[in-house]
Short mmCIF file of C-alpha atoms in Angstrom, two decimals:
data_model
loop_
_atom_site.label_atom_id
_atom_site.label_comp_id
_atom_site.label_asym_id
_atom_site.label_seq_id
_atom_site.Cartn_x
_atom_site.Cartn_y
_atom_site.Cartn_z
CA UNK N 1 126.81 48.76 133.93
CA UNK N 2 129.46 50.72 135.77
CA UNK N 3 132.77 49.75 137.24
CA UNK N 4 132.18 52.38 139.72
CA UNK N 5 131.02 56.00 139.88
CA UNK N 6 130.90 57.46 136.47
CA UNK N 7 133.25 54.73 134.88
CA UNK N 8 131.49 52.30 132.62
CA UNK N 9 132.58 48.70 132.29
CA UNK N 10 134.33 48.04 129.19
CA UNK N 11 132.97 45.03 127.54
CA UNK N 12 133.76 45.56 123.84
CA UNK N 13 135.66 42.31 123.42
CA UNK N 14 132.91 40.26 125.48
CA UNK N 15 130.03 41.58 123.49
CA UNK N 16 131.44 42.00 120.09
CA UNK N 17 134.15 40.88 117.48
CA UNK N 18 136.48 43.91 117.81
CA UNK N 19 138.29 44.89 114.54
CA UNK N 20 140.04 48.07 115.66
CA UNK N 21 143.17 48.34 113.84
CA UNK N 22 145.32 49.17 116.91
CA UNK N 23 143.63 47.04 119.81
CA UNK N 24 143.49 43.47 118.77
CA UNK N 25 147.08 42.55 119.38
CA UNK N 26 147.25 43.98 122.67
CA UNK N 27 144.08 42.20 124.00
CA UNK N 28 145.10 40.46 127.44
CA UNK N 29 145.49 36.69 127.46
CA UNK N 30 143.73 35.04 130.37
CA UNK N 31 146.95 34.77 132.32
CA UNK N 32 147.68 38.52 131.90
CA UNK N 33 144.15 39.24 133.26
CA UNK N 34 144.78 37.15 136.15
CA UNK N 35 148.07 38.94 136.70
CA UNK N 36 146.19 42.13 136.64
CA UNK N 37 144.00 41.12 139.43
CA UNK N 38 146.96 40.31 141.57
CA UNK N 39 149.37 42.89 140.73
CA UNK N 40 147.18 46.08 140.37
CA UNK N 41 148.73 48.08 143.01
CA UNK N 42 151.25 50.72 142.27
CA UNK N 43 154.86 49.41 142.78
CA UNK N 44 153.52 45.83 142.98
CA UNK N 45 156.79 44.16 141.58
CA UNK N 46 159.07 45.81 144.11
CA UNK N 47 158.30 43.46 147.16
CA UNK N 48 161.52 41.64 146.58
CA UNK N 49 163.67 44.38 145.01
CA UNK N 50 167.06 44.14 146.62
CA UNK N 51 170.58 45.64 145.71
CA UNK N 52 171.33 47.04 143.03
CA UNK N 53 167.65 48.19 143.05
CA UNK N 54 166.96 47.84 139.36
CA UNK N 55 164.02 46.30 137.67
CA UNK N 56 165.94 43.92 135.45
CA UNK N 57 167.78 42.42 138.44
CA UNK N 58 164.55 41.44 140.21
CA UNK N 59 164.35 37.55 140.53
CA UNK N 60 160.85 37.28 142.42
CA UNK N 61 158.79 37.63 140.34
CA UNK N 62 161.18 36.41 137.59
CA UNK N 63 161.87 39.82 135.91
CA UNK N 64 165.51 39.35 135.30
CA UNK N 65 164.94 36.13 133.51
CA UNK N 66 162.14 37.68 131.36
CA UNK N 67 164.56 40.42 130.21
CA UNK N 68 166.87 37.44 129.04
CA UNK N 69 163.96 35.82 127.34
CA UNK N 70 162.63 38.98 125.76
CA UNK N 71 166.22 39.53 124.13
CA UNK N 72 166.22 35.87 123.02
CA UNK N 73 162.69 36.05 121.57
CA UNK N 74 163.77 38.64 119.08
CA UNK N 75 167.26 37.20 118.66
CA UNK N 76 169.26 40.22 120.03
CA UNK N 77 171.59 40.40 122.91
CA UNK N 78 170.01 42.74 125.60
CA UNK N 79 166.67 43.85 126.18
CA UNK N 80 164.74 46.24 128.36
CA UNK N 81 161.10 46.79 129.05
CA UNK N 82 159.86 50.22 128.03
CA UNK N 83 156.51 52.11 128.58
CA UNK N 84 155.61 51.71 124.95
CA UNK N 85 157.59 51.49 121.79
CA UNK N 86 157.56 55.24 121.55
CA UNK N 87 159.76 55.26 124.67
CA UNK N 88 162.01 52.78 123.07
CA UNK N 89 162.28 55.21 119.90
CA UNK N 90 163.12 58.04 122.40
CA UNK N 91 165.80 56.29 124.43
CA UNK N 92 167.52 55.44 121.08
CA UNK N 93 167.09 59.14 119.82
CA UNK N 94 168.30 60.44 123.06
CA UNK N 95 171.52 58.28 122.72
CA UNK N 96 172.42 58.98 118.97
CA UNK N 97 170.90 62.23 117.89
CA UNK N 98 172.43 65.78 118.43
CA UNK N 99 170.86 68.91 117.40
CA UNK N 100 171.18 69.38 113.54
CA UNK N 101 171.71 65.84 112.85
CA UNK N 102 170.09 64.33 109.78
CA UNK N 103 167.86 61.49 110.68
CA UNK N 104 166.01 59.13 108.20
CA UNK N 105 162.42 57.83 108.63
CA UNK N 106 160.16 56.64 105.84
CA UNK N 107 156.99 58.09 104.26
CA UNK N 108 155.08 55.69 106.27
CA UNK N 109 156.73 56.17 109.58
CA UNK N 110 154.63 56.32 112.91
CA UNK N 111 154.41 59.90 114.22
CA UNK N 112 156.22 58.95 117.52
CA UNK N 113 159.27 58.37 115.58
CA UNK N 114 159.00 62.04 114.29
CA UNK N 115 158.51 63.27 117.95
CA UNK N 116 161.44 61.23 119.36
CA UNK N 117 163.59 62.86 116.62
CA UNK N 118 162.33 66.30 116.90
CA UNK N 119 162.81 66.24 120.63
CA UNK N 120 166.40 66.00 120.18
CA UNK N 121 166.53 68.72 117.43
CA UNK N 122 167.32 66.22 114.79
CA UNK N 123 166.50 67.16 111.03
CA UNK N 124 164.05 64.71 109.60
CA UNK N 125 164.30 63.26 106.13
CA UNK N 126 161.98 60.63 104.73
CA UNK N 127 162.52 57.87 102.30
CA UNK N 128 159.71 58.14 99.95
CA UNK N 129 157.32 55.30 99.14
CA UNK N 130 156.52 53.52 95.73
CA UNK N 131 153.20 54.23 94.13
CA UNK N 132 151.91 50.91 95.82
CA UNK N 133 152.93 52.19 99.30
CA UNK N 134 156.01 50.07 99.71
CA UNK N 135 159.68 51.25 100.97
CA UNK N 136 162.35 49.73 99.01
CA UNK N 137 166.01 49.40 99.41
CA UNK N 138 166.51 51.27 96.03
CA UNK N 139 164.61 54.24 97.31
CA UNK N 140 166.48 53.99 100.66
CA UNK N 141 169.79 54.16 98.92
CA UNK N 142 168.85 57.09 96.69
CA UNK N 143 167.69 59.10 99.84
CA UNK N 144 170.79 58.36 101.81
CA UNK N 145 172.90 59.58 98.82
CA UNK N 146 170.82 62.71 98.62
CA UNK N 147 170.96 63.43 102.37
CA UNK N 148 174.72 62.63 102.46
CA UNK N 149 175.08 65.51 99.72
CA UNK N 150 172.72 67.85 101.58
CA UNK N 151 174.49 67.44 104.97
CA UNK N 152 178.09 66.39 103.86
CA UNK N 153 177.58 63.26 106.31
CA UNK N 154 175.52 60.19 106.53
CA UNK N 155 172.30 60.13 108.43
CA UNK N 156 172.87 59.57 112.06
CA UNK N 157 170.11 56.94 112.50
CA UNK N 158 167.33 55.24 110.40
CA UNK N 159 163.85 54.48 111.87
CA UNK N 160 162.23 51.64 109.93
CA UNK N 161 158.80 50.10 110.32
CA UNK N 162 158.60 46.61 109.12
CA UNK N 163 154.88 46.72 108.82
CA UNK N 164 153.41 50.38 108.50
CA UNK N 165 150.22 51.62 110.52
CA UNK N 166 148.73 53.07 107.49
CA UNK N 167 148.34 50.14 105.11
CA UNK N 168 149.96 47.20 107.14
CA UNK N 169 152.18 46.69 104.22
CA UNK N 170 155.39 44.83 104.53
CA UNK N 171 158.71 46.51 103.78
CA UNK N 172 161.91 45.02 102.77
CA UNK N 173 163.72 45.80 106.09
CA UNK N 174 166.62 43.44 105.68
CA UNK N 175 167.37 44.98 102.26
CA UNK N 176 167.07 48.52 103.49
CA UNK N 177 169.14 47.68 106.64
CA UNK N 178 171.89 46.30 104.47
CA UNK N 179 171.92 49.48 102.41
CA UNK N 180 171.99 51.59 105.68
CA UNK N 181 175.00 49.59 106.98
CA UNK N 182 176.95 50.19 104.02
CA UNK N 183 176.85 53.97 105.01
CA UNK N 184 177.48 53.03 108.63
CA UNK N 185 173.80 54.26 109.65
CA UNK N 186 172.60 52.22 112.66
CA UNK N 187 168.91 51.15 112.21
CA UNK N 188 165.93 51.01 114.55
CA UNK N 189 163.61 48.29 113.56
CA UNK N 190 159.98 49.43 114.64
CA UNK N 191 158.32 46.12 115.29
CA UNK N 192 155.19 47.49 116.73
CA UNK N 193 153.02 45.62 114.41
CA UNK N 194 155.30 42.36 114.21
CA UNK N 195 156.99 41.60 117.48
CA UNK N 196 154.45 39.57 119.40
CA UNK N 197 152.41 38.48 116.58
CA UNK N 198 154.78 37.00 114.16
CA UNK N 199 158.35 35.65 114.27
CA UNK N 200 161.04 38.33 114.32
CA UNK N 201 164.75 37.56 114.24
CA UNK N 202 166.61 40.83 114.75
CA UNK N 203 170.00 39.39 113.83
CA UNK N 204 168.79 37.74 110.63
CA UNK N 205 167.21 41.13 109.66
CA UNK N 206 170.30 43.06 110.62
CA UNK N 207 168.61 45.39 113.01
CA UNK N 208 170.74 47.32 115.61
CA UNK N 209 167.64 48.10 117.72
CA UNK N 210 164.44 46.02 117.99
CA UNK N 211 161.38 48.08 119.48
CA UNK N 212 158.11 46.14 120.15
CA UNK N 213 154.81 47.32 121.55
CA UNK N 214 153.38 45.30 124.53
CA UNK N 215 150.09 46.93 124.19
CA UNK N 216 149.80 46.71 120.38
CA UNK N 217 151.27 43.20 119.78
CA UNK N 218 152.24 41.44 122.89
CA UNK N 219 149.01 41.09 124.79
CA UNK N 220 150.01 43.42 127.56
CA UNK N 221 148.48 46.56 129.15
CA UNK N 222 149.46 49.93 128.05
CA UNK N 223 152.03 51.47 128.16
CA UNK N 224 154.31 48.67 127.79
CA UNK N 225 156.87 47.70 125.14
CA UNK N 226 160.50 46.45 124.67
CA UNK N 227 163.67 47.74 123.28
CA UNK N 228 166.44 45.16 122.47
CA UNK N 229 169.93 45.71 121.01
CA UNK N 230 173.31 44.08 120.43
CA UNK N 231 176.11 44.45 122.87
CA UNK N 232 177.85 46.83 120.59
CA UNK N 233 175.13 49.38 121.17
CA UNK N 234 173.89 48.50 124.56
CA UNK N 235 176.63 50.48 126.49
CA UNK N 236 175.33 53.60 124.75
CA UNK N 237 171.63 53.39 124.79
CA UNK N 238 171.45 51.77 128.32
CA UNK N 239 174.44 53.77 129.83
CA UNK N 240 174.34 54.18 133.49
CA UNK N 241 174.40 57.26 135.76
CA UNK N 242 177.77 58.67 136.72
CA UNK N 243 176.71 61.70 138.60
CA UNK N 244 177.40 63.00 142.26
CA UNK N 245 175.28 65.67 143.43
CA UNK N 246 177.07 68.77 144.83
CA UNK N 247 175.23 69.36 148.12
CA UNK N 248 174.33 66.03 149.30
CA UNK N 249 177.10 64.14 147.37
CA UNK N 250 174.54 61.48 146.31
CA UNK N 251 174.93 58.92 143.79
CA UNK N 252 172.47 56.69 141.96
CA UNK N 253 173.95 53.18 141.79
CA UNK N 254 173.46 51.67 138.30
CA UNK N 255 170.33 53.35 137.27
CA UNK N 256 170.17 53.58 133.47
CA UNK N 257 169.89 57.35 132.20
CA UNK N 258 168.05 56.40 128.88
CA UNK N 259 165.37 54.43 130.86
CA UNK N 260 164.85 57.05 133.62
CA UNK N 261 165.69 54.46 136.07
CA UNK N 262 163.14 51.58 136.41
CA UNK N 263 160.35 51.60 133.67
CA UNK N 264 157.46 49.38 134.18
CA UNK N 265 157.19 48.81 138.03
CA UNK N 266 153.86 47.13 138.27
CA UNK N 267 150.92 45.75 136.48
CA UNK N 268 152.11 46.52 132.87
CA UNK N 269 155.08 44.56 133.31
CA UNK N 270 153.27 41.59 135.02
CA UNK N 271 150.74 41.51 132.38
CA UNK N 272 153.51 41.44 129.76
CA UNK N 273 155.26 38.57 131.60
CA UNK N 274 152.14 36.71 132.00
CA UNK N 275 151.15 36.80 128.37
CA UNK N 276 154.74 35.94 127.16
CA UNK N 277 154.45 32.18 127.10
CA UNK N 278 151.52 32.47 125.13
CA UNK N 279 152.88 35.22 122.97
CA UNK N 280 155.94 33.08 122.16
CA UNK N 281 153.68 30.36 121.01
CA UNK N 282 151.16 32.39 119.05
CA UNK N 283 153.74 34.03 116.64
CA UNK N 284 154.10 30.32 115.18
CA UNK N 285 150.46 30.68 114.03
CA UNK N 286 150.90 33.72 111.98
CA UNK N 287 150.00 31.90 108.76
CA UNK N 288 146.64 30.90 110.33
CA UNK N 289 146.04 34.58 111.24
CA UNK N 290 146.88 35.73 107.78
CA UNK N 291 144.48 32.95 106.37
CA UNK N 292 141.51 34.46 108.70
CA UNK N 293 142.40 38.04 107.49
CA UNK N 294 142.23 36.96 103.80
CA UNK N 295 138.89 35.42 104.42
CA UNK N 296 137.64 38.99 105.47
CA UNK N 297 139.47 40.82 102.67
CA UNK N 298 138.11 38.53 99.97
CA UNK N 299 134.51 39.20 101.47
CA UNK N 300 134.99 42.85 101.18
CA UNK N 301 136.48 42.50 97.65
CA UNK N 302 133.40 40.69 96.84
CA UNK N 303 131.37 43.72 97.13
CA UNK N 304 131.06 45.77 94.07
CA UNK N 305 133.06 49.18 94.38
CA UNK N 306 135.36 48.08 97.25
CA UNK N 307 138.91 48.55 96.81
CA UNK N 308 141.77 47.16 99.05
CA UNK N 309 144.15 49.74 99.43
CA UNK N 310 146.83 47.75 101.02
CA UNK N 311 149.16 45.37 99.21
CA UNK N 312 147.45 42.30 98.02
CA UNK N 313 147.64 39.53 98.70
CA UNK N 314 148.00 40.56 102.44
CA UNK N 315 150.84 39.90 104.59
CA UNK N 316 149.30 41.33 107.47
CA UNK N 317 146.14 41.27 109.45
CA UNK N 318 145.81 45.15 109.44
CA UNK N 319 144.11 46.39 106.25
CA UNK N 320 143.10 49.49 104.83
CA UNK N 321 140.13 49.45 102.38
CA UNK N 322 138.42 51.92 100.42
CA UNK N 323 134.66 51.82 100.33
CA UNK N 324 133.81 55.10 98.59
CA UNK N 325 132.55 53.13 95.67
CA UNK N 326 130.25 50.92 97.96
CA UNK N 327 129.30 51.62 101.45
CA UNK N 328 129.73 55.32 101.08
CA UNK N 329 127.42 55.36 97.92
CA UNK N 330 124.89 53.68 100.32
CA UNK N 331 125.67 56.46 102.90
CA UNK N 332 124.58 59.15 100.43
CA UNK N 333 121.05 57.97 100.37
CA UNK N 334 120.54 56.24 103.71
CA UNK N 335 118.60 57.79 106.35
CA UNK N 336 121.44 57.43 108.80
CA UNK N 337 123.80 58.88 106.25
CA UNK N 338 127.45 57.91 107.01
CA UNK N 339 126.46 56.31 110.36
CA UNK N 340 124.51 53.62 108.63
CA UNK N 341 127.62 51.41 108.36
CA UNK N 342 128.97 51.38 111.80
CA UNK N 343 125.44 51.07 112.98
CA UNK N 344 124.84 48.08 110.69
CA UNK N 345 128.01 46.40 112.14
CA UNK N 346 126.95 47.14 115.62
CA UNK N 347 123.82 45.55 114.82
CA UNK N 348 125.64 42.35 114.02
CA UNK N 349 127.92 42.75 116.98
CA UNK N 350 131.06 44.00 115.32
CA UNK N 351 132.80 46.96 116.89
CA UNK N 352 136.14 48.74 116.11
CA UNK N 353 135.28 51.04 113.08
CA UNK N 354 134.99 54.70 113.85
CA UNK N 355 131.48 55.87 113.60
CA UNK N 356 130.69 57.60 110.50
CA UNK N 357 133.75 56.14 108.29
CA UNK N 358 132.45 54.94 105.01
CA UNK N 359 135.17 56.04 102.72
CA UNK N 360 138.75 54.81 103.73
CA UNK N 361 139.10 52.79 106.85
CA UNK N 362 141.17 50.26 108.61
CA UNK N 363 140.52 46.96 110.22
CA UNK N 364 142.45 44.13 111.90
CA UNK N 365 141.52 40.60 112.18
CA UNK N 366 144.44 39.40 114.35
CA UNK N 367 143.29 36.98 117.22
CA UNK N 368 139.92 35.90 115.89
CA UNK N 369 138.74 32.42 116.00
CA UNK N 370 138.12 30.73 112.63
CA UNK N 371 134.38 31.09 113.14
CA UNK N 372 134.56 34.68 114.22
CA UNK N 373 136.45 35.34 110.87
CA UNK N 374 133.83 33.63 108.93
CA UNK N 375 131.24 35.61 110.85
CA UNK N 376 132.79 38.82 110.05
CA UNK N 377 133.13 37.99 106.27
CA UNK N 378 129.48 36.81 106.14
CA UNK N 379 128.42 40.20 107.96
CA UNK N 380 130.25 42.42 105.51
CA UNK N 381 128.64 40.55 102.64
CA UNK N 382 125.29 40.75 104.17
CA UNK N 383 125.39 44.48 104.94
CA UNK N 384 126.16 45.00 101.17
CA UNK N 385 123.41 42.97 100.00
CA UNK N 386 120.86 44.36 102.58
CA UNK N 387 121.85 47.72 101.22
CA UNK N 388 121.47 47.00 97.45
CA UNK N 389 125.11 46.33 96.50
CA UNK N 390 126.12 43.78 94.12
CA UNK N 391 128.08 41.01 96.03
CA UNK N 392 129.79 38.06 94.13
CA UNK N 393 129.96 34.84 95.85
CA UNK C 1 139.14 34.72 157.64
CA UNK C 2 142.63 33.37 156.95
CA UNK C 3 145.13 32.84 154.17
CA UNK C 4 142.68 30.05 152.97
CA UNK C 5 139.98 32.83 152.40
CA UNK C 6 142.60 34.86 150.37
CA UNK C 7 143.44 31.96 148.22
CA UNK C 8 139.77 31.32 147.72
CA UNK C 9 139.13 34.97 146.72
CA UNK C 10 142.05 34.87 143.99
CA UNK C 11 141.02 31.51 142.80
CA UNK C 12 137.35 32.54 142.43
CA UNK C 13 138.34 35.59 140.37
CA UNK C 14 140.61 33.52 138.36
CA UNK C 15 137.74 31.16 137.57
CA UNK C 16 135.55 33.98 136.71
CA UNK C 17 138.23 35.31 134.34
CA UNK C 18 138.15 32.04 132.55
CA UNK C 19 134.51 32.44 132.14
CA UNK C 20 135.13 36.05 130.71
CA UNK C 21 137.56 34.67 128.22
CA UNK C 22 134.96 32.17 127.07
CA UNK C 23 132.53 35.17 126.37
CA UNK C 24 135.26 36.72 124.26
CA UNK C 25 135.90 33.80 122.25
CA UNK C 26 132.34 33.18 121.29
CA UNK C 27 131.42 36.98 120.84
CA UNK C 28 129.16 38.16 119.57
CA UNK C 29 126.56 35.26 119.37
CA UNK C 30 127.92 33.39 122.54
CA UNK C 31 126.53 30.19 120.86
CA UNK C 32 128.55 27.66 122.96
CA UNK C 33 129.16 24.18 121.58
CA UNK C 34 128.86 21.38 123.96
CA UNK C 35 132.45 21.15 124.86
CA UNK C 36 132.52 24.84 125.75
CA UNK C 37 129.36 24.43 127.78
CA UNK C 38 131.03 21.66 129.76
CA UNK C 39 134.04 23.63 130.49
CA UNK C 40 131.97 26.66 131.72
CA UNK C 41 129.89 24.04 133.92
CA UNK C 42 133.26 22.69 135.37
CA UNK C 43 134.36 26.38 136.04
CA UNK C 44 131.12 27.14 137.94
CA UNK C 45 131.52 24.04 139.91
CA UNK C 46 134.93 24.88 140.86
CA UNK C 47 133.72 28.58 141.57
CA UNK C 48 131.03 27.25 143.90
CA UNK C 49 133.68 25.35 145.75
CA UNK C 50 135.72 28.58 146.29
CA UNK C 51 132.24 30.47 147.48
CA UNK C 52 131.92 27.55 149.95
CA UNK C 53 135.40 27.93 151.32
CA UNK C 54 134.58 31.59 151.97
CA UNK C 55 131.32 30.84 153.70
CA UNK C 56 133.23 28.35 155.92
CA UNK C 57 135.84 30.92 156.60
CA UNK C 58 133.14 33.54 157.60
CA UNK C 59 131.36 31.16 160.04
#
């Protein structure tokens, strides 16, 4: 079926259980879908924009209130919406990093943090991970000492992911931030895999900046996200224009430089806002989400030769699994070779695994109903049995 | 056609959206239990009313 012309209808989530590691937390709520219908036109939120002509001042629809609610949601003081978490990283990088500044990330940081630093000419240094793929405060302290010796000054900034994109492992953000603050290093907490799916308290963690992703974890269309901070740093990262142009003598009110003026001027913001009441509520059900994830992880572990590469027991619904010793063994002799696995999943109505992947792959169970989680767990076991692998009950 | 027709279009689309969500929640087998069936029936009844409004507006 076509939407129009050459564009197919996308019905992955209507026809299948989607376990794509990056998609599940961004699926829209029913209310966001309805907002998409009503606010799809370009600058759709600007009908009632009045002086001082800035997104976070608009009262109809209640965008100003939404900004206050967002800050409160992550227990920070000031928040802005941004076109994806990456633009939050970039805004903070632009405000803090000068060429040649040492900047810390971790061995499991997302590539967009690297790009944000590189764009400013910062010098990237990584906090290493442990053998079990965890970032610890001890390793952070060692790296800060090492970088301080190398550059004769402390790192300018630390980018820290609460849950990393590779393993979905939980890292000791509060402990690491405590260490960084002993060296006066401000810390950006990357909550792309936490804000919107589990409770996040920026003050309790000690973060200077909290970044969340609308399309990854807040049931919003892409690109959307949030950047929240304290009143201490807000003036720097949300600084306003002060320029007067030379020929026309124009000035630009209170537009924020780091935000490039207004950020989400239409359907992305309205989708985010429409989902927000549900998102605020759903974070309180994180333990139930973990329970569903564990059902599926346990099913995979029951298949001979399968290894869970993420920390175990799981603290996140995103999991990395190594099936070199199970499904990949089947692939060596199956007529469909490596495609047998994705094909078998598709046959059972499961989508989201890269076709051909049989060795190391990731999946995410977030947002499933209990019966969908049971179904998925059974499907993995059945595919194992149907292909001659030993499966324990 | 009037404001009533505009409202009926949006209301109809929203009702269809609720049915779409039911498809998502029951994927991939779409084996609805009795309460889910009842909910869809009720959505369809409401949708038919909105379609009736549009027909009236067109007349």
